[in-house]
XYZ file of C-alpha atoms in Angstrom:
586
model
C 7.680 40.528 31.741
C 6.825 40.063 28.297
C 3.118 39.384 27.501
C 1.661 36.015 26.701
C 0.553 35.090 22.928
C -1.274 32.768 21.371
C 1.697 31.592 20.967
C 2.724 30.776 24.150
C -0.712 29.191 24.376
C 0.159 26.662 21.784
C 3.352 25.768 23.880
C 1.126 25.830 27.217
C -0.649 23.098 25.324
C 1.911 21.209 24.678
C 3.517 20.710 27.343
C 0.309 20.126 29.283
C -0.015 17.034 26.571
C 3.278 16.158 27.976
C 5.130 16.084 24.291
C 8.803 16.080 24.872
C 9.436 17.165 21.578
C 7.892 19.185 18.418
C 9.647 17.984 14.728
C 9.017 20.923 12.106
C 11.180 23.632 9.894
C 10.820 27.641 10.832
C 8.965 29.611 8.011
C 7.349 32.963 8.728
C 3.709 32.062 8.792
C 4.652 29.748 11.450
C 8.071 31.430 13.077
C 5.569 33.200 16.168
C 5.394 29.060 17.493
C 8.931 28.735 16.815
C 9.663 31.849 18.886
C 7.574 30.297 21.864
C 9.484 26.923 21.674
C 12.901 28.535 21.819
C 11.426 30.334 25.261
C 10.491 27.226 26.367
C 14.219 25.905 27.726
C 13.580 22.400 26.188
C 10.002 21.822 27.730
C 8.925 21.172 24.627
C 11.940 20.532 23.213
C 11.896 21.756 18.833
C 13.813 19.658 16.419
C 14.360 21.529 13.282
C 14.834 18.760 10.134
C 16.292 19.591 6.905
C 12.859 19.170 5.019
C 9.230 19.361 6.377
C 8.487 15.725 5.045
C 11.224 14.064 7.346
C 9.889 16.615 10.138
C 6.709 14.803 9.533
C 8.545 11.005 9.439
C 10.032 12.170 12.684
C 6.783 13.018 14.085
C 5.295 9.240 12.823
C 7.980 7.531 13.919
C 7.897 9.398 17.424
C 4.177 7.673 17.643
C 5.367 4.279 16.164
C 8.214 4.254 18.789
C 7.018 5.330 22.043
C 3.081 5.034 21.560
C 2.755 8.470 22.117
C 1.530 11.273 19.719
C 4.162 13.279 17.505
C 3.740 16.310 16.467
C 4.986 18.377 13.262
C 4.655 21.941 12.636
C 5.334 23.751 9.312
C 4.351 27.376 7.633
C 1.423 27.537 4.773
C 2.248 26.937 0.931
C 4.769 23.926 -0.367
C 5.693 23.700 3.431
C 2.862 22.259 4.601
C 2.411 20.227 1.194
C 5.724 18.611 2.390
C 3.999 17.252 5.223
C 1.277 14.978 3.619
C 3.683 12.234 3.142
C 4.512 11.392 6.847
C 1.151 12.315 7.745
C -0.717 9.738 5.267
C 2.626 7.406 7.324
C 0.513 7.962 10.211
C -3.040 7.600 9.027
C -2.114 4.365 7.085
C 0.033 2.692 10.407
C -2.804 3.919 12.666
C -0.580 6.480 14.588
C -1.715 9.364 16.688
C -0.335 12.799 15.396
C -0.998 16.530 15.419
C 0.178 18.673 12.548
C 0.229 22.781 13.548
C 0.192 24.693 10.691
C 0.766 28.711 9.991
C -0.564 31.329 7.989
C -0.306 34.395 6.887
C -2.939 35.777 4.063
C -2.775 39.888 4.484
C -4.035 40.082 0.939
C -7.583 39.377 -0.614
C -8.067 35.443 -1.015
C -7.241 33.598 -3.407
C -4.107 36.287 -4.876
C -1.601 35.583 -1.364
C 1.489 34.388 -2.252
C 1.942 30.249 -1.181
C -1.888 30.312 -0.240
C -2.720 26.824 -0.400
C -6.496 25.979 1.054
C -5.410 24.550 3.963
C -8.574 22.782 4.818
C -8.842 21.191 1.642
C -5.174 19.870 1.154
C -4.941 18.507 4.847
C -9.005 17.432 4.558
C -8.187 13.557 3.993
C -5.028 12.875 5.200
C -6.148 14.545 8.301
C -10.270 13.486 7.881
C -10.695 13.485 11.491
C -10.008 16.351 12.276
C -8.676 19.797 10.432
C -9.554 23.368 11.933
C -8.592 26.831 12.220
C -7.720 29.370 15.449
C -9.071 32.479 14.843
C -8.645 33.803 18.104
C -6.102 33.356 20.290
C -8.629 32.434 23.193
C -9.605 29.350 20.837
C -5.821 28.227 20.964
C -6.171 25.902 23.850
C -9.594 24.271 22.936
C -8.880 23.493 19.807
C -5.634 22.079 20.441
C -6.973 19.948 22.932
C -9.529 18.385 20.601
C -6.672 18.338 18.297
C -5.012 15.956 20.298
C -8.032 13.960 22.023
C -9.171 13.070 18.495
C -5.895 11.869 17.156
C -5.840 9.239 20.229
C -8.974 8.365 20.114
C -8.638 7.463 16.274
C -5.159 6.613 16.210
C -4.676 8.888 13.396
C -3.313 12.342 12.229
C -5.261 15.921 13.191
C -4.067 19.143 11.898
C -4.897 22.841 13.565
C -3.986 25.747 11.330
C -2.747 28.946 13.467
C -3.523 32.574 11.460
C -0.170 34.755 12.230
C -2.184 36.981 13.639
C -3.917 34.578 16.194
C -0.422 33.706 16.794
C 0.830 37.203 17.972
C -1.950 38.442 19.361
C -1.565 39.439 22.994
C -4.156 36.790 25.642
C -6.681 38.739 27.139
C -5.946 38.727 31.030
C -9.148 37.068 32.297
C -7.772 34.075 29.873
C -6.466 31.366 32.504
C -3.343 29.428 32.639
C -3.661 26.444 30.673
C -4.631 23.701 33.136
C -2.718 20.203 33.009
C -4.661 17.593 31.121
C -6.659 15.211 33.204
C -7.301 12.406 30.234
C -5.659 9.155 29.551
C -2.012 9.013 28.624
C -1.707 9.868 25.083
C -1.792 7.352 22.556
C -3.555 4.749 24.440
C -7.119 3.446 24.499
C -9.205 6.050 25.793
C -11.822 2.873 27.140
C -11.077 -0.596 28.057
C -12.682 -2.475 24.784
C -13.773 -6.025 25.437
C -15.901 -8.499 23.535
C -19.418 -9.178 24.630
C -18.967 -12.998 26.042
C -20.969 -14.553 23.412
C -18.141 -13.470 20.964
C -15.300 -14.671 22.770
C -17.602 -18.188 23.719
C -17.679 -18.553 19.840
C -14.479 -17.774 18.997
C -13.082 -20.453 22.034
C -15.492 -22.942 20.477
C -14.341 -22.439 16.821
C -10.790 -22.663 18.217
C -11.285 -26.306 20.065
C -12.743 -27.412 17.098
C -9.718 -26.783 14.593
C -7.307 -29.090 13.384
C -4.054 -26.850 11.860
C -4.440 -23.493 13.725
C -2.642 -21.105 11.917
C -2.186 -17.350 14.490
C -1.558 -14.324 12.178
C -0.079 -11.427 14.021
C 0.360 -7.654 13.855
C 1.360 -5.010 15.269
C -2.263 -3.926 17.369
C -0.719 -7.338 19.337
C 2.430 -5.430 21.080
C 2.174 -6.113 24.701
C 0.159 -9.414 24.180
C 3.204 -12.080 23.694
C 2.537 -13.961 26.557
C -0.775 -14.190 25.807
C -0.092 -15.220 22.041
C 2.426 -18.051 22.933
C 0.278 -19.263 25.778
C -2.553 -19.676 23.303
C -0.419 -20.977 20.546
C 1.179 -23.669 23.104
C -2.670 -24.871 24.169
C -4.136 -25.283 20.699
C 0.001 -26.456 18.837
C -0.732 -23.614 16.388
C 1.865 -22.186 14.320
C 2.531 -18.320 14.424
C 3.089 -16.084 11.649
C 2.889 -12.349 11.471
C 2.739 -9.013 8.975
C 6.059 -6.965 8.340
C 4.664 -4.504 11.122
C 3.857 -7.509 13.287
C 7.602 -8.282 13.227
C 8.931 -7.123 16.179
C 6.068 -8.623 18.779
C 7.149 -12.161 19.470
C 10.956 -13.808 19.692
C 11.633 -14.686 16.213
C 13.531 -17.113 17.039
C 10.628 -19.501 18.362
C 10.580 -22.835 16.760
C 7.055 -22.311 15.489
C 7.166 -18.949 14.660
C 7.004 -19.070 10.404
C 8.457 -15.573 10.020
C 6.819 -12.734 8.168
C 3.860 -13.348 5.662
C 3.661 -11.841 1.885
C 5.739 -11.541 -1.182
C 8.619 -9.960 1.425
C 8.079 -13.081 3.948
C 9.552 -16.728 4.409
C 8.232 -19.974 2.632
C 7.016 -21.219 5.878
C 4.935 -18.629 6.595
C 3.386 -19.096 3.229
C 2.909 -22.846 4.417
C 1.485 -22.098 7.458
C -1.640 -20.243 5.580
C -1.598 -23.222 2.806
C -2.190 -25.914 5.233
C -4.164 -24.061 8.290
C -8.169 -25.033 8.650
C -8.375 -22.082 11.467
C -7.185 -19.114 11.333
C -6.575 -16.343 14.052
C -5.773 -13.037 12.735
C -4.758 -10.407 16.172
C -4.105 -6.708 15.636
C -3.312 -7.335 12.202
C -4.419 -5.662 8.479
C -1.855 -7.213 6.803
C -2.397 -6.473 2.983
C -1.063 -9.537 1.420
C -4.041 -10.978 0.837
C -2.616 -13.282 -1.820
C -0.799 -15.593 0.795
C -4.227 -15.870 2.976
C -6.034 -19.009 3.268
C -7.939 -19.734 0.121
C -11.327 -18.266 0.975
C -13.490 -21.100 2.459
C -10.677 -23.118 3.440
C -10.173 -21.226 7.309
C -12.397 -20.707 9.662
C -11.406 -17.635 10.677
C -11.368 -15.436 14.349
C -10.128 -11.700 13.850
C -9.495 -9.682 16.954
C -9.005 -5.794 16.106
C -9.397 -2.612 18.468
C -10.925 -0.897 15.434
C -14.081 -2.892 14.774
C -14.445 -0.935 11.306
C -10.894 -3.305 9.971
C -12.758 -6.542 10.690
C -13.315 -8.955 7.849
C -11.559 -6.274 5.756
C -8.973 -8.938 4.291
C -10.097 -12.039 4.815
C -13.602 -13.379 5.455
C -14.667 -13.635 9.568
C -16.743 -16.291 11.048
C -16.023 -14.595 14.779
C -15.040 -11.283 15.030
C -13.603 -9.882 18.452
C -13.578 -6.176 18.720
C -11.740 -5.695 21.481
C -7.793 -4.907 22.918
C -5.828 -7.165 22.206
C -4.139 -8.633 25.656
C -7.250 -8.253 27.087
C -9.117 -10.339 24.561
C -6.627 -13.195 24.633
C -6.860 -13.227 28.124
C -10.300 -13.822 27.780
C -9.771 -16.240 25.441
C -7.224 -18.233 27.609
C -9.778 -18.711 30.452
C -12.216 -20.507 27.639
C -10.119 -22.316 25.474
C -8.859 -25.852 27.133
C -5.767 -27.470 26.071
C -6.128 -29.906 22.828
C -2.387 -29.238 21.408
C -2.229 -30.596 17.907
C 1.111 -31.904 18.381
C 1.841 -33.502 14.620
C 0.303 -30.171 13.276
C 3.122 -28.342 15.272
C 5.412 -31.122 14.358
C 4.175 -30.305 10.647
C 4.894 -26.646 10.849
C 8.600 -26.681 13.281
C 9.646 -29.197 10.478
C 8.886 -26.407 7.709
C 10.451 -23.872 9.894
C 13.800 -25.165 9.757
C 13.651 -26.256 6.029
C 13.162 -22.805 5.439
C 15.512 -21.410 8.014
C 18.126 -23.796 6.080
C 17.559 -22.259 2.895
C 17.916 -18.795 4.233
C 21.101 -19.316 5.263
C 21.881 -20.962 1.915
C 20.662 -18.070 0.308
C 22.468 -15.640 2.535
C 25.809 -17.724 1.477
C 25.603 -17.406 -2.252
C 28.084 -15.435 -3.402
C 27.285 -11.733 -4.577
C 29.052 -9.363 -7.342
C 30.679 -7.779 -4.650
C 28.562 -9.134 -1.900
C 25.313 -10.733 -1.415
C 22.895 -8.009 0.347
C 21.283 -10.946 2.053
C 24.719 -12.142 3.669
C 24.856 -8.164 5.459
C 21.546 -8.741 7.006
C 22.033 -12.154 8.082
C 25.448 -11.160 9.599
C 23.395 -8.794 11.920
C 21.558 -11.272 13.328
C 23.934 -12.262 15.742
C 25.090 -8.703 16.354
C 22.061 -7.249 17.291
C 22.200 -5.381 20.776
C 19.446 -6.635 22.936
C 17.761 -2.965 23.420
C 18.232 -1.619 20.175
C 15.995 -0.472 18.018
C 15.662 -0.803 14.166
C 13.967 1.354 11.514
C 13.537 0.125 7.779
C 13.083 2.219 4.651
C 11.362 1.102 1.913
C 12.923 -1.088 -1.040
C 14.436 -4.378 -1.213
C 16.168 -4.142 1.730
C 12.612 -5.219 3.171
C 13.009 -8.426 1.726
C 16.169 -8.467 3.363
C 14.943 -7.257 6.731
C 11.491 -9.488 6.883
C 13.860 -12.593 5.868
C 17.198 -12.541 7.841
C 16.994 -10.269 10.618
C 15.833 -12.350 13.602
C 14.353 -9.747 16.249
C 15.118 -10.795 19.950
C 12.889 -9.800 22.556
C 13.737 -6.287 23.475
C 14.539 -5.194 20.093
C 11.786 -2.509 18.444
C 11.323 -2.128 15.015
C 9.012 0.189 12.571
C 8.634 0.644 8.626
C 6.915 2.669 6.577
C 4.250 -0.708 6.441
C 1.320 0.790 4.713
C 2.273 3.508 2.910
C 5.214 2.285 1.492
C 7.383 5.808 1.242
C 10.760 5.927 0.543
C 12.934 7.772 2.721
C 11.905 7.386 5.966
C 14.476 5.311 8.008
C 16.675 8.284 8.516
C 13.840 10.530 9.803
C 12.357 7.488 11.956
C 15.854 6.818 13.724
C 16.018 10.125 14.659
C 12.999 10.254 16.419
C 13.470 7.257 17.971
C 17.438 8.732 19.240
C 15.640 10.916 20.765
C 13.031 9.689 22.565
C 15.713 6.969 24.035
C 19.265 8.633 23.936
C 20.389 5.557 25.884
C 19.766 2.898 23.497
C 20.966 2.110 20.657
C 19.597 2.171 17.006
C 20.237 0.405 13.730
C 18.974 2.541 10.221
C 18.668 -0.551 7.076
C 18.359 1.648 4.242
C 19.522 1.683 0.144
C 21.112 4.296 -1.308
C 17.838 4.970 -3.205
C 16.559 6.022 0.488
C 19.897 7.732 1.446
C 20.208 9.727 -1.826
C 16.366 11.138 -1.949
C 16.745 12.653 1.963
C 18.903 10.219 4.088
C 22.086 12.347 3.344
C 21.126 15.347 3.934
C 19.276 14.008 7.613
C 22.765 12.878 8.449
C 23.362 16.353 9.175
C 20.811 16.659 11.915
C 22.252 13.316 13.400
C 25.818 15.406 13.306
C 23.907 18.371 15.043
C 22.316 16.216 18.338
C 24.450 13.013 18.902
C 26.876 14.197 21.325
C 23.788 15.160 23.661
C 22.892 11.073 23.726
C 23.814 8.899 26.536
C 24.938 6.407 24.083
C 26.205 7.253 20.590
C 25.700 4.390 18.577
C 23.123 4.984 15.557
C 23.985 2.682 12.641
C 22.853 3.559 9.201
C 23.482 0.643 6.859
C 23.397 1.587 3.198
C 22.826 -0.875 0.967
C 24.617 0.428 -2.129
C 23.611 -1.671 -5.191
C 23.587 1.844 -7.278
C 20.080 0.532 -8.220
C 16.671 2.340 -7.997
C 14.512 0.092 -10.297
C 13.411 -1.890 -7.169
C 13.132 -4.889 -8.887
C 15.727 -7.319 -7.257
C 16.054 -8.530 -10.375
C 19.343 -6.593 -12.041
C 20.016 -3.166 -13.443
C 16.643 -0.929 -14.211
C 15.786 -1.181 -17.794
C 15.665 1.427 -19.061
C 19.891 1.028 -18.754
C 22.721 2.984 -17.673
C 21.140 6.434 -18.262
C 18.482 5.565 -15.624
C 21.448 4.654 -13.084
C 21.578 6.850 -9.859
C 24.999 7.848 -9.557
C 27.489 6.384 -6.891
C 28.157 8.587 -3.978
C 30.412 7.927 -1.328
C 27.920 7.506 1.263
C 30.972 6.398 4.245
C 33.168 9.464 3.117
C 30.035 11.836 3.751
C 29.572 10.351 6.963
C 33.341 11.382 8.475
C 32.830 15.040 6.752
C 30.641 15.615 8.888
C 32.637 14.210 12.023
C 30.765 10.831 11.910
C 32.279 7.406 11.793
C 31.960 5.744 8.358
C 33.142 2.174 7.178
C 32.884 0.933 3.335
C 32.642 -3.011 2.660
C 33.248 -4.705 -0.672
C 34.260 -8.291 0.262
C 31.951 -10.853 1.774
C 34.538 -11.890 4.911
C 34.557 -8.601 6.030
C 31.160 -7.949 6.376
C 30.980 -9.485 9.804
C 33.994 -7.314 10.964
C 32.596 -4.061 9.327
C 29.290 -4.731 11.496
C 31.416 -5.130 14.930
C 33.179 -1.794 13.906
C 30.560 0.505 13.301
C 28.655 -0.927 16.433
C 31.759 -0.717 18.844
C 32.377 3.295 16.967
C 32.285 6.243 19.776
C 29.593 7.954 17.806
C 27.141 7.284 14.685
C 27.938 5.311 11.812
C 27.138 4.868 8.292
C 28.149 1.323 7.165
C 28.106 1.155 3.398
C 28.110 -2.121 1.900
C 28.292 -1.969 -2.097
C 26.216 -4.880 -2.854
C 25.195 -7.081 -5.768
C 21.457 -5.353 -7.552
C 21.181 -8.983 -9.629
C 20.287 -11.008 -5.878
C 16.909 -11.821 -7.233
C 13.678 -11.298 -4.740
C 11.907 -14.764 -4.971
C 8.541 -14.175 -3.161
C 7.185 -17.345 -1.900
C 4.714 -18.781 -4.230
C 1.370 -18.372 -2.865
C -1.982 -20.432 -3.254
C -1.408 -24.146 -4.526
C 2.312 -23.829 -4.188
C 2.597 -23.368 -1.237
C 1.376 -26.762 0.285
C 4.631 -28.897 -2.020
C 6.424 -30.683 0.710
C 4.750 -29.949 3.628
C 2.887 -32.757 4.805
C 4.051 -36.378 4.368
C 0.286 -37.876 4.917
C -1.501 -37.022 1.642
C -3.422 -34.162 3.460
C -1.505 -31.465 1.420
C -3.441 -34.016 -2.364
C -6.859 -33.856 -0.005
C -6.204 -29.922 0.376
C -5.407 -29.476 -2.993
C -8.201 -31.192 -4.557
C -10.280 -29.259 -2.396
C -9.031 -26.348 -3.987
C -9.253 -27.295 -7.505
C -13.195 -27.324 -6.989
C -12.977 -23.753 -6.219
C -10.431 -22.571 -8.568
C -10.061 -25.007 -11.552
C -6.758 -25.224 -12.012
C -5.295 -28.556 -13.017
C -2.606 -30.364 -10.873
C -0.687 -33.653 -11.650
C -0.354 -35.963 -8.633
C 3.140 -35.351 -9.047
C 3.422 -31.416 -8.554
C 2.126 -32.233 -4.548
C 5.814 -34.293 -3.763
């Protein structure tokens, strides 16, 4: 019988944190692990991606999709540098993951070939926790704390593995790694509750409103019920952040759609004309379209007390979980629905629901990118789930892709990287081989690591119950990210066209290219009903302008019929001094 590492020691670990999978590329400071995984007949299983960065977007979007913790291993030098990106993905979404790094420094310091100080590079991306093996009897402690930190903080750990610490033969009095007795990874490690003065405060402030405006994101997964209970009892009007997205049935007649310069009119609205505000599991940066401050009283309930007031000023905050703290809530807060309020804010709904779909018809040089979304809508299989790169086709998403209940979704939200839809749908293949999954990409995203990812979909998808991934492509041959036309600095700055379908069937994949608007719903139907993964390339117009909704004064035009928006308007011309005519507020 062979002997037992420190290797296998790492994989002991892993498998007694129950991760089903380990995202990473082989490299020789590192290849010891590798070694150990292959032993390990699929228990944990090792994915090897074409670059370490979408090994670490794998590992993120493992966490993002099934709350658990990914991991990512890489070898020392630009290998592990490629990891920061999906890392900081993690730290910035509030996602648990472990990053296992090698090394292999036989020379003096400082004169190795790739050295990199480990500590240092990994030291804020991973500011929670960063540490080195040295012995192989260390392996299991330090992975453990490794992985207890990154639930506890909801953020990204790294452990760096010596070679050496990796071959080295266990010492025979060392045990057999013992199964892990804590709470399931990724969740609270405590139930977290407001004291009941808090939550007496917060139920007082909320009887008291008038235009209740609920703000949500995505700490409120699991708390639905509890959010359209509440927002039923008090006829408050429901908005959330692009992360939020996914958490409540879009398709509510209250619910405004996504807030921000990527969101809907009527969510914009909703903050111009609210007097209370309740922001739940949410850190939503667009703190443009917020309330004007003074103008909300405002109730924020976070898990992480250290995000409250962060955004927007708090008269109550509520640290707590939160389904729990809504629960709370519920038993305190009586029912006194403000029925024209939600009369108010259904009526802006569909105003803006009718212009989307106005917008979503205009015709497009070939085709409107909005009109491919939209399409989608009614397509969309109740169980998928959906992963968004960055670009405009996150205007596109937050605007005209209603989200069922049942459907997932996740986005680079904070960090804002390109290229990770790919490396995201992978992961979340994986972790659910039976359901199906939707990539919305451009061909920005798909020419910077998308294409190359394709191959790993080519490697894996005839081990999945159900074959359907579905990478749209966008292809507006584009990269300026404006929305607003070609870049300007003119043809010379042009990415060049690729055929991003005819890539697809080279490697034995099912690809489908659309250039005309009244095929767009057929090309949807075909690469959904395909017998195996898709790329759906739709060459679409790059002059389909943005339009954010206007925040601030704007955004109260037309949406009350009483003279409340003048009074609020007035009220914010003491604070701001800007001059409006009586006639701007029709």
């Amino acid at each position: 019988m062979a002997e037992r590492t420190g290797a296998d020691l790492v994989v002991e670990r892993l498998r007694a944190w129950r991760v089903p999978r380990v995202f990473g590329c082989p490299g020789e400071a590192i290849a010891p692990v590798v070694a150990a995984l292959d032993r390990s007949g699929g228990d944990p299983e090792f994915v090897p991606a074409r670059h370490e960065e979408t090994a670490a977007f794998m590992a993120s979007g493992h966490a993002k999709f099934t709350g658990g913790i990914g991991v990512c291993l890489a070898t020392q030098g630009p290998s592990a540098v490629h990891l920061l990106n999906g890392l900081y993905d993690a730290k910035l979404d509030s996602k648990p993951m472990v990053a296992i790094v090698g090394e292999d420094i036989t020379g003096p310091l400082g004169g190795a070939h790739e050295e990199i100080g480990l500590s240092r590079l990994f030291g804020d991306v991973c500011n929670q926790f960063v540490r080195y093996g040295r012995a192989p009897e260390q392996v299991p402690g330090v992975l453990d704390q490794a992985f207890r930190t990154a639930a506890a903080t909801r953020s990204p750990t790294c452990v760096v593995l010596p070679r050496e610490v990796q071959t080295a033969v266990v010492p025979d009095l060392l045990p057999q790694a013992a199964g892990v007795t804590s709470a399931t990874p990724g969740e609270p490690l405590a139930r977290v509750l407001p004291h009941d003065a808090d939550l007496a405060a917060a139920a007082s402030l909320l009887g008291a409103g008038g235009r209740l405006a609920i703000l949500v994101g995505q700490g409120a997964h699991g708390a639905a019920d509890e959010i359209l209970t509440l927002a039923d009892r008090l006829g408050a009007g429901v908005a959330t952040s692009l992360l939020g997205k996914p958490v409540l049935d879009e398709r509510l007649p209250f619910h405004t759609g996504v807030l921000g310069e990527v969101g809907s009119t009527a969510a914009a609205q909703l903050m111009g004309g609210c007097d209370t505000l309740l922001m739940v599991g949410t850190n939503d940066p667009w703190t443009d379209y917020y309330p004007m401050p003074g103008q909300a009283r405002t109730i924020q309930i976070d898990i992480d007390g250290r995000r409250i007031g962060t955004r927007y000023p708090v008269d109550v905050p509520l640290v707590g979980d939160a389904g729990e703290t809504l629960r709370a809530l519920l038993d305190r807060v009586p029912d006194r629905s403000r029925r024209d309020w939600r009369r108010t804010v259904e009526g802006s709904v569909d105003r803006w629901r009718e212009e989307a779909a106005a917008r979503a018809g205009e015709p497009g040089e070939p085709v409107n990118p909005q009109l491919v979304l939209h399409q989608l809508s009614a397509r969309m299989p109740r169980s998928a789930a959906v992963t968004v790169d960055v670009g405009s086709v996150i205007y596109w998403y937050a605007r005209h892709l209603e989200l069922p209940p049942g459907v997932t979704a996740q986005l680079c939200g904070t960090l804002g990287s390109t290229g990770c839809a790919l490396p995201y749908a992978v992961a979340a293949k994986l972790a659910r081989p039976d359901r199906p999954v939707i990539a919305l990409a451009g061909d920005g995203a798909m020419q910077l690591n998308g294409l190359a990812e394709l191959i790993t979909v080519a490697h894996h998808w005839r081990e999945w119950t159900d074959p359907r991934l579905v990478v749209l492509v966008l292809n507006n041959r584009d990269h300026s990210g404006t929305g607003e036309g070609r870049s300007p600095a003119g043809a010379s700055a042009r990415p060049p066209d690729v055929p991003y379908a005819g890539w697809a069937r080279l490697l034995g994949l099912h690809g489908v290219r659309v250039d005309r608007p009244e095929l767009v719903g057929a090309a949807w139907d075909e690469a959904l009903a395909a017998d195996r993964p898709s790329v759906l390339e739709a060459v679409v117009d790059p002059s389909v302008p943005l339009r954010p909704p206007e925040p601030a004064l704007a955004d109260l035009r037309g949406l009350f019929a009483d003279g409340t928006a003048a009074r609020l308007v007035r009220e914010r011309m003491l604070d701001t001094g800007v001059a409006v005519e009586a006639d701007d507020l029709v």
